[in-house]
Amino acid sequence: MDKSMRDSCEEMASDGQSLAALETLLNEFFAPVTTNERKHDIEAMLNNFSSQQGAWKHCLFFLANSANQYVSMYSLTTIEKLITKQWLGLMWEERAQLKATLYQLTLENHHTVPHFIRNKLVKLVVDIARLDWPHFYPDFFTNILQVNFVMALLETLIQKQRHRVTATPPPSPTHGQPNASSPVHSGSLLSSMLDNTKSGTNCGSGRNLDPESETLCCLSLKALTHLFMWVPITNNITPNLMGAIFRLASISSDTSRDESVRTLAMSAVNEILYKNCVPASCADFVLNLLQQAMTLLQGWLASPEDMDLQDR
C-alpha cells in the first residue's frame, strides 16, 4: 500500500472514530438524564471542534455517513458558520467541493430527511448562491427549481385543480399584441393591455384547492418570492412560470389560513414589479406580466363574490 492510500485510509478511520465520538456526545447531550453541568462541558467540546480549521471537511463526512439527526444538524450548523463568516477566505477548490456536496445531499435526501434538516440544507445552498451567483454559480436558479421541483409541482397542482373546476387560463404571451405590420401609436401599450382583458374570461372563478395541494402551493410560492427578491428578470423568470403564478392568483383560498395561495401568488408578482431596473430586452416579458395582471383584475371585479375578505 502506497503512502497516499495509507494516509487516505488513516484519515477515513480517524473520521469514523470522530463520528462515533460525536454521536455519543450528542446523544448524551440530549438525553433527559444529563445534568446541566455535563451539558455545558459537552457544549464546550463541540464548540472547540467546530472552531478548528478544516472542521467543515469532517462535517461533510459526518453528513454522508450518519443518519443521526443531531449529528446532521450539528454538522450543517458548523458549515453554516463557515459560509457566513469565512466563505471568501476559502480556496476555490474548497468552495467548489462544499457547493457540489451540499447540492448533491439536498438532491438525494430532500424527500427522506426530516423537514428541519431539508430546510437547513436548502438554506445553505441559497446562502452560497447569495455570495457566488451569478458569476461563480451560474446554474443556481435552474438547480434550485429542480431541487424544489417548483415548476413541475405548480403545474401538477394546477392540473389537479382544473379537474375540480373548469377555468380559462390567462392569455398567452402573444395574445392581443399588435403584429409586426401594425402601426404603433403612443397608446399602444395601454391599448394592448385593454384589448387583452376584453378577450379574457373570468379569472376569479376557480375554487379552493384541497388542503394538501394548498399547503404545497404556499411553500412553493414562498420559495419563489424569496428568489424573486434578488434574481434579475433576464432569462431566469420565464413566461411559463409567471403564467402558473397568475393561475394560482385566480384560485379561491382557504380563509382560515394566515396566508392564502392568492395572497402569496400576488406577493411573488409584486417582487418583480418592485424591481428598479428592467433591461430593455425584457419589455415583452413585462408587457405580458401587465396583461395577465389586468386580466386577473378584470376577473376579480367581474366576480366580487369570489373574493374572500382576507384576499381583499
Short mmCIF file of C-alpha atoms in Angstrom, two decimals:
data_model
loop_
_atom_site.label_atom_id
_atom_site.label_comp_id
_atom_site.label_asym_id
_atom_site.label_seq_id
_atom_site.Cartn_x
_atom_site.Cartn_y
_atom_site.Cartn_z
CA MET A 1 0.00 0.00 0.00
CA ASP A 2 1.48 3.32 -1.08
CA LYS A 3 1.74 6.32 1.24
CA SER A 4 -1.17 8.30 -0.26
CA MET A 5 -3.56 5.34 0.03
CA ARG A 6 -2.37 4.64 3.56
CA ASP A 7 -2.91 8.28 4.52
CA SER A 8 -6.38 8.18 3.00
CA CYS A 9 -7.32 5.06 4.95
CA GLU A 10 -5.97 6.56 8.17
CA GLU A 11 -7.97 9.74 7.55
CA MET A 12 -11.16 7.72 6.98
CA ALA A 13 -10.50 5.74 10.16
CA SER A 14 -9.95 8.98 12.03
CA ASP A 15 -13.20 10.42 10.64
CA GLY A 16 -15.01 7.25 11.61
CA GLN A 17 -13.72 7.46 15.16
CA SER A 18 -14.62 11.17 15.34
CA LEU A 19 -18.13 10.40 14.07
CA ALA A 20 -18.65 7.70 16.70
CA ALA A 21 -17.44 10.08 19.43
CA LEU A 22 -19.66 12.88 18.12
CA GLU A 23 -22.75 10.68 18.07
CA THR A 24 -22.05 9.60 21.65
CA LEU A 25 -21.63 13.18 22.84
CA LEU A 26 -24.75 14.49 21.10
CA ASN A 27 -26.91 11.61 22.26
CA GLU A 28 -25.69 12.23 25.80
CA PHE A 29 -26.29 15.98 25.48
CA PHE A 30 -29.95 15.50 24.51
CA ALA A 31 -30.62 12.67 26.96
CA PRO A 32 -33.15 13.74 29.64
CA VAL A 33 -30.93 12.43 32.46
CA THR A 34 -27.90 14.56 31.52
CA THR A 35 -27.19 17.31 34.04
CA ASN A 36 -26.79 20.94 33.05
CA GLU A 37 -23.17 20.88 34.17
CA ARG A 38 -22.41 17.95 31.87
CA LYS A 39 -24.28 19.65 29.01
CA HIS A 40 -22.10 22.71 29.50
CA ASP A 41 -18.95 20.56 29.24
CA ILE A 42 -20.21 18.84 26.08
CA GLU A 43 -21.17 22.16 24.53
CA ALA A 44 -17.65 23.47 25.14
CA MET A 45 -16.14 20.43 23.43
CA LEU A 46 -18.48 20.77 20.46
CA ASN A 47 -17.72 24.47 20.07
CA ASN A 48 -14.00 23.76 20.27
CA PHE A 49 -14.23 21.20 17.49
CA SER A 50 -16.38 23.37 15.19
CA SER A 51 -13.95 26.30 15.55
CA GLN A 52 -10.96 24.28 14.34
CA GLN A 53 -9.66 24.97 10.85
CA GLY A 54 -10.91 22.34 8.41
CA ALA A 55 -13.71 21.13 10.69
CA TRP A 56 -16.14 21.50 7.77
CA LYS A 57 -14.38 18.69 5.92
CA HIS A 58 -15.10 16.32 8.79
CA CYS A 59 -18.69 17.59 8.83
CA LEU A 60 -19.15 16.62 5.18
CA PHE A 61 -18.03 13.11 6.11
CA PHE A 62 -20.45 13.07 9.04
CA LEU A 63 -23.35 14.14 6.83
CA ALA A 64 -22.63 11.40 4.31
CA ASN A 65 -22.11 8.63 6.86
CA SER A 66 -24.56 9.23 9.70
CA ALA A 67 -28.34 9.03 9.97
CA ASN A 68 -28.27 10.66 13.39
CA GLN A 69 -30.37 13.85 13.29
CA TYR A 70 -28.29 15.52 15.99
CA VAL A 71 -25.12 14.89 14.00
CA SER A 72 -26.70 16.25 10.82
CA MET A 73 -27.84 19.49 12.44
CA TYR A 74 -24.53 19.99 14.24
CA SER A 75 -22.62 19.44 11.00
CA LEU A 76 -24.86 21.76 9.00
CA THR A 77 -24.64 24.46 11.66
CA THR A 78 -20.83 24.23 11.63
CA ILE A 79 -20.81 24.57 7.83
CA GLU A 80 -23.27 27.46 8.05
CA LYS A 81 -20.84 29.43 10.24
CA LEU A 82 -18.10 28.82 7.69
CA ILE A 83 -20.26 30.04 4.79
CA THR A 84 -21.47 33.18 6.53
CA LYS A 85 -18.14 34.21 8.07
CA GLN A 86 -15.27 32.68 6.10
CA TRP A 87 -16.56 31.86 2.62
CA LEU A 88 -14.46 34.35 0.70
CA GLY A 89 -11.35 33.15 2.52
CA LEU A 90 -11.67 29.57 1.23
CA MET A 91 -9.71 28.23 -1.71
CA TRP A 92 -11.66 27.96 -4.96
CA GLU A 93 -11.44 24.14 -4.84
CA GLU A 94 -12.82 24.10 -1.30
CA ARG A 95 -15.75 26.33 -2.24
CA ALA A 96 -16.50 24.12 -5.24
CA GLN A 97 -16.39 20.99 -3.06
CA LEU A 98 -18.76 22.45 -0.48
CA LYS A 99 -21.13 23.77 -3.12
CA ALA A 100 -21.31 20.48 -5.02
CA THR A 101 -21.59 18.31 -1.91
CA LEU A 102 -24.39 20.32 -0.29
CA TYR A 103 -26.33 20.46 -3.55
CA GLN A 104 -25.95 16.70 -4.05
CA LEU A 105 -27.02 15.98 -0.47
CA THR A 106 -30.09 18.15 -0.97
CA LEU A 107 -30.95 16.49 -4.27
CA GLU A 108 -30.58 12.96 -2.94
CA ASN A 109 -32.10 13.35 0.53
CA HIS A 110 -34.72 16.12 0.45
CA HIS A 111 -37.57 13.58 0.35
CA THR A 112 -36.28 11.33 3.15
CA VAL A 113 -34.70 13.55 5.81
CA PRO A 114 -36.76 15.43 8.44
CA HIS A 115 -38.10 18.76 7.26
CA PHE A 116 -35.83 20.80 9.52
CA ILE A 117 -32.72 19.16 8.04
CA ARG A 118 -34.04 19.57 4.50
CA ASN A 119 -34.75 23.25 5.16
CA LYS A 120 -31.24 23.76 6.57
CA LEU A 121 -29.67 22.10 3.52
CA VAL A 122 -31.65 24.30 1.14
CA LYS A 123 -30.78 27.38 3.19
CA LEU A 124 -27.06 26.65 2.92
CA VAL A 125 -27.32 26.21 -0.86
CA VAL A 126 -29.10 29.57 -1.06
CA ASP A 127 -26.56 31.21 1.27
CA ILE A 128 -23.77 30.13 -1.07
CA ALA A 129 -25.71 31.41 -4.07
CA ARG A 130 -26.08 34.81 -2.43
CA LEU A 131 -22.29 35.03 -2.35
CA ASP A 132 -21.37 33.30 -5.63
CA TRP A 133 -24.30 33.86 -8.01
CA PRO A 134 -24.27 34.64 -10.89
CA HIS A 135 -20.57 34.66 -11.80
CA PHE A 136 -19.41 31.69 -9.74
CA TYR A 137 -22.71 29.81 -9.54
CA PRO A 138 -24.44 30.43 -12.91
CA ASP A 139 -26.68 27.36 -12.77
CA PHE A 140 -28.09 28.08 -9.30
CA PHE A 141 -31.54 29.23 -10.36
CA THR A 142 -32.03 26.21 -12.63
CA ASN A 143 -30.75 23.89 -9.92
CA ILE A 144 -32.93 25.28 -7.16
CA LEU A 145 -36.07 24.96 -9.28
CA GLN A 146 -35.13 21.34 -9.91
CA VAL A 147 -34.40 20.66 -6.20
CA ASN A 148 -37.79 22.04 -5.02
CA PHE A 149 -39.48 20.82 -8.27
CA VAL A 150 -41.30 24.15 -8.11
CA MET A 151 -42.35 24.49 -11.73
CA ALA A 152 -43.40 20.85 -12.12
CA LEU A 153 -45.16 20.97 -8.75
CA LEU A 154 -47.13 24.09 -9.59
CA GLU A 155 -48.16 22.69 -12.97
CA THR A 156 -49.27 19.43 -11.35
CA LEU A 157 -51.34 21.24 -8.72
CA ILE A 158 -52.92 23.48 -11.35
CA GLN A 159 -53.87 20.48 -13.47
CA LYS A 160 -55.32 18.86 -10.36
CA GLN A 161 -57.39 21.96 -9.67
CA ARG A 162 -58.61 22.08 -13.28
CA HIS A 163 -60.16 18.67 -12.81
CA ARG A 164 -62.24 20.17 -10.00
CA VAL A 165 -63.49 23.18 -11.91
CA THR A 166 -63.31 24.39 -15.49
CA ALA A 167 -61.46 27.66 -15.79
CA THR A 168 -59.88 29.63 -18.61
CA PRO A 169 -56.13 30.27 -18.25
CA PRO A 170 -54.59 33.69 -18.58
CA PRO A 171 -53.85 34.68 -22.18
CA SER A 172 -50.71 33.57 -23.97
CA PRO A 173 -47.72 35.93 -24.09
CA THR A 174 -48.50 36.94 -27.67
CA HIS A 175 -52.28 37.16 -27.39
CA GLY A 176 -53.66 40.62 -28.03
CA GLN A 177 -50.33 42.11 -29.10
CA PRO A 178 -50.14 44.03 -32.39
CA ASN A 179 -48.45 42.25 -35.28
CA ALA A 180 -45.27 43.49 -36.85
CA SER A 181 -47.08 45.26 -39.69
CA SER A 182 -49.47 47.17 -37.45
CA PRO A 183 -48.72 50.85 -36.78
CA VAL A 184 -47.62 51.56 -33.23
CA HIS A 185 -49.40 54.51 -31.62
CA SER A 186 -48.50 56.35 -28.43
CA GLY A 187 -51.20 54.50 -26.53
CA SER A 188 -50.36 51.07 -27.97
CA LEU A 189 -49.15 49.63 -24.65
CA LEU A 190 -52.34 50.51 -22.78
CA SER A 191 -54.49 49.57 -25.78
CA SER A 192 -52.83 46.18 -25.99
CA MET A 193 -53.42 45.59 -22.29
CA LEU A 194 -57.09 46.60 -22.52
CA ASP A 195 -57.68 44.56 -25.67
CA ASN A 196 -56.23 41.58 -23.89
CA THR A 197 -58.50 41.98 -20.86
CA LYS A 198 -61.56 42.20 -23.11
CA SER A 199 -60.71 38.86 -24.67
CA GLY A 200 -60.05 37.19 -21.31
CA THR A 201 -62.64 35.41 -19.21
CA ASN A 202 -63.30 35.46 -15.51
CA CYS A 203 -60.02 34.53 -13.83
CA GLY A 204 -61.58 34.61 -10.40
CA SER A 205 -63.87 31.66 -11.00
CA GLY A 206 -61.56 28.98 -9.60
CA ARG A 207 -62.49 27.16 -6.41
CA ASN A 208 -60.39 26.05 -3.48
CA LEU A 209 -57.54 23.58 -3.77
CA ASP A 210 -57.60 20.61 -1.44
CA PRO A 211 -55.69 21.23 1.84
CA GLU A 212 -52.57 19.25 0.85
CA SER A 213 -52.28 20.99 -2.52
CA GLU A 214 -52.79 24.39 -0.93
CA THR A 215 -50.00 23.74 1.55
CA LEU A 216 -47.62 22.73 -1.24
CA CYS A 217 -48.60 25.78 -3.27
CA CYS A 218 -47.94 28.10 -0.33
CA LEU A 219 -44.48 26.64 0.27
CA SER A 220 -43.59 26.84 -3.43
CA LEU A 221 -44.77 30.43 -3.73
CA LYS A 222 -42.83 31.46 -0.63
CA ALA A 223 -39.67 29.96 -2.14
CA LEU A 224 -40.24 31.76 -5.44
CA THR A 225 -40.95 35.08 -3.71
CA HIS A 226 -37.68 34.78 -1.82
CA LEU A 227 -35.79 34.11 -5.05
CA PHE A 228 -37.52 36.94 -6.93
CA MET A 229 -36.20 39.39 -4.31
CA TRP A 230 -32.69 39.17 -5.75
CA VAL A 231 -32.79 37.23 -9.03
CA PRO A 232 -32.86 39.58 -12.06
CA ILE A 233 -35.52 39.00 -14.71
CA THR A 234 -33.39 38.31 -17.82
CA ASN A 235 -33.87 34.64 -18.75
CA ASN A 236 -34.35 33.35 -15.21
CA ILE A 237 -38.06 34.13 -14.77
CA THR A 238 -39.95 32.62 -17.68
CA PRO A 239 -43.46 33.42 -19.03
CA ASN A 240 -44.50 29.84 -18.25
CA LEU A 241 -43.55 30.27 -14.61
CA MET A 242 -45.42 33.57 -14.39
CA GLY A 243 -48.44 32.00 -16.08
CA ALA A 244 -48.52 29.35 -13.37
CA ILE A 245 -48.31 32.01 -10.66
CA PHE A 246 -51.16 34.02 -12.15
CA ARG A 247 -53.26 30.87 -12.40
CA LEU A 248 -52.77 30.36 -8.66
CA ALA A 249 -53.64 34.01 -8.03
CA SER A 250 -57.04 33.33 -9.62
CA ILE A 251 -57.86 30.41 -7.32
CA SER A 252 -60.02 30.93 -4.26
CA SER A 253 -58.23 30.30 -0.97
CA ASP A 254 -58.91 28.88 2.46
CA THR A 255 -59.79 31.87 4.63
CA SER A 256 -58.70 30.06 7.80
CA ARG A 257 -55.06 30.31 6.74
CA ASP A 258 -52.82 33.19 7.76
CA GLU A 259 -51.50 33.36 4.19
CA SER A 260 -53.59 32.28 1.21
CA VAL A 261 -52.39 30.97 -2.14
CA ARG A 262 -53.84 34.04 -3.83
CA THR A 263 -52.03 36.43 -1.47
CA LEU A 264 -48.70 34.61 -1.82
CA ALA A 265 -49.03 34.48 -5.62
CA MET A 266 -49.53 38.23 -5.80
CA SER A 267 -46.60 38.74 -3.41
CA ALA A 268 -44.40 36.88 -5.90
CA VAL A 269 -45.67 39.11 -8.73
CA ASN A 270 -45.06 42.23 -6.62
CA GLU A 271 -41.41 41.30 -6.11
CA ILE A 272 -40.93 41.55 -9.87
CA LEU A 273 -42.87 44.79 -10.17
CA TYR A 274 -40.75 46.30 -7.37
CA LYS A 275 -37.53 45.91 -9.38
CA ASN A 276 -35.97 49.28 -10.16
CA CYS A 277 -34.03 48.21 -13.24
CA VAL A 278 -35.53 46.15 -16.06
CA PRO A 279 -33.42 45.54 -19.20
CA ALA A 280 -34.93 46.72 -22.49
CA SER A 281 -34.71 43.14 -23.74
CA CYS A 282 -37.35 42.17 -21.15
CA ALA A 283 -40.00 44.58 -22.50
CA ASP A 284 -42.13 41.78 -23.95
CA PHE A 285 -41.97 39.89 -20.67
CA VAL A 286 -43.10 42.96 -18.71
CA LEU A 287 -45.91 43.60 -21.20
CA ASN A 288 -47.12 40.03 -20.77
CA LEU A 289 -46.92 40.42 -16.99
CA LEU A 290 -49.10 43.55 -17.10
CA GLN A 291 -51.55 41.89 -19.48
CA GLN A 292 -52.06 38.98 -17.12
CA ALA A 293 -52.41 41.35 -14.16
CA MET A 294 -55.10 43.33 -15.99
CA THR A 295 -56.96 40.15 -16.92
CA LEU A 296 -56.80 38.95 -13.33
CA LEU A 297 -58.08 42.29 -12.03
CA GLN A 298 -60.95 42.24 -14.52
CA GLY A 299 -61.89 38.77 -13.35
CA TRP A 300 -61.92 39.85 -9.71
CA LEU A 301 -64.07 42.90 -10.47
CA ALA A 302 -66.48 40.81 -12.51
CA SER A 303 -66.97 38.33 -9.65
CA PRO A 304 -66.64 40.22 -6.36
CA GLU A 305 -68.43 37.41 -4.55
CA ASP A 306 -65.45 35.15 -5.29
CA MET A 307 -63.05 37.48 -3.47
CA ASP A 308 -62.94 36.42 0.16
CA LEU A 309 -62.43 39.11 2.78
CA GLN A 310 -58.85 38.08 3.56
CA ASP A 311 -57.69 38.42 -0.05
CA ARG A 312 -59.01 41.96 -0.25
#
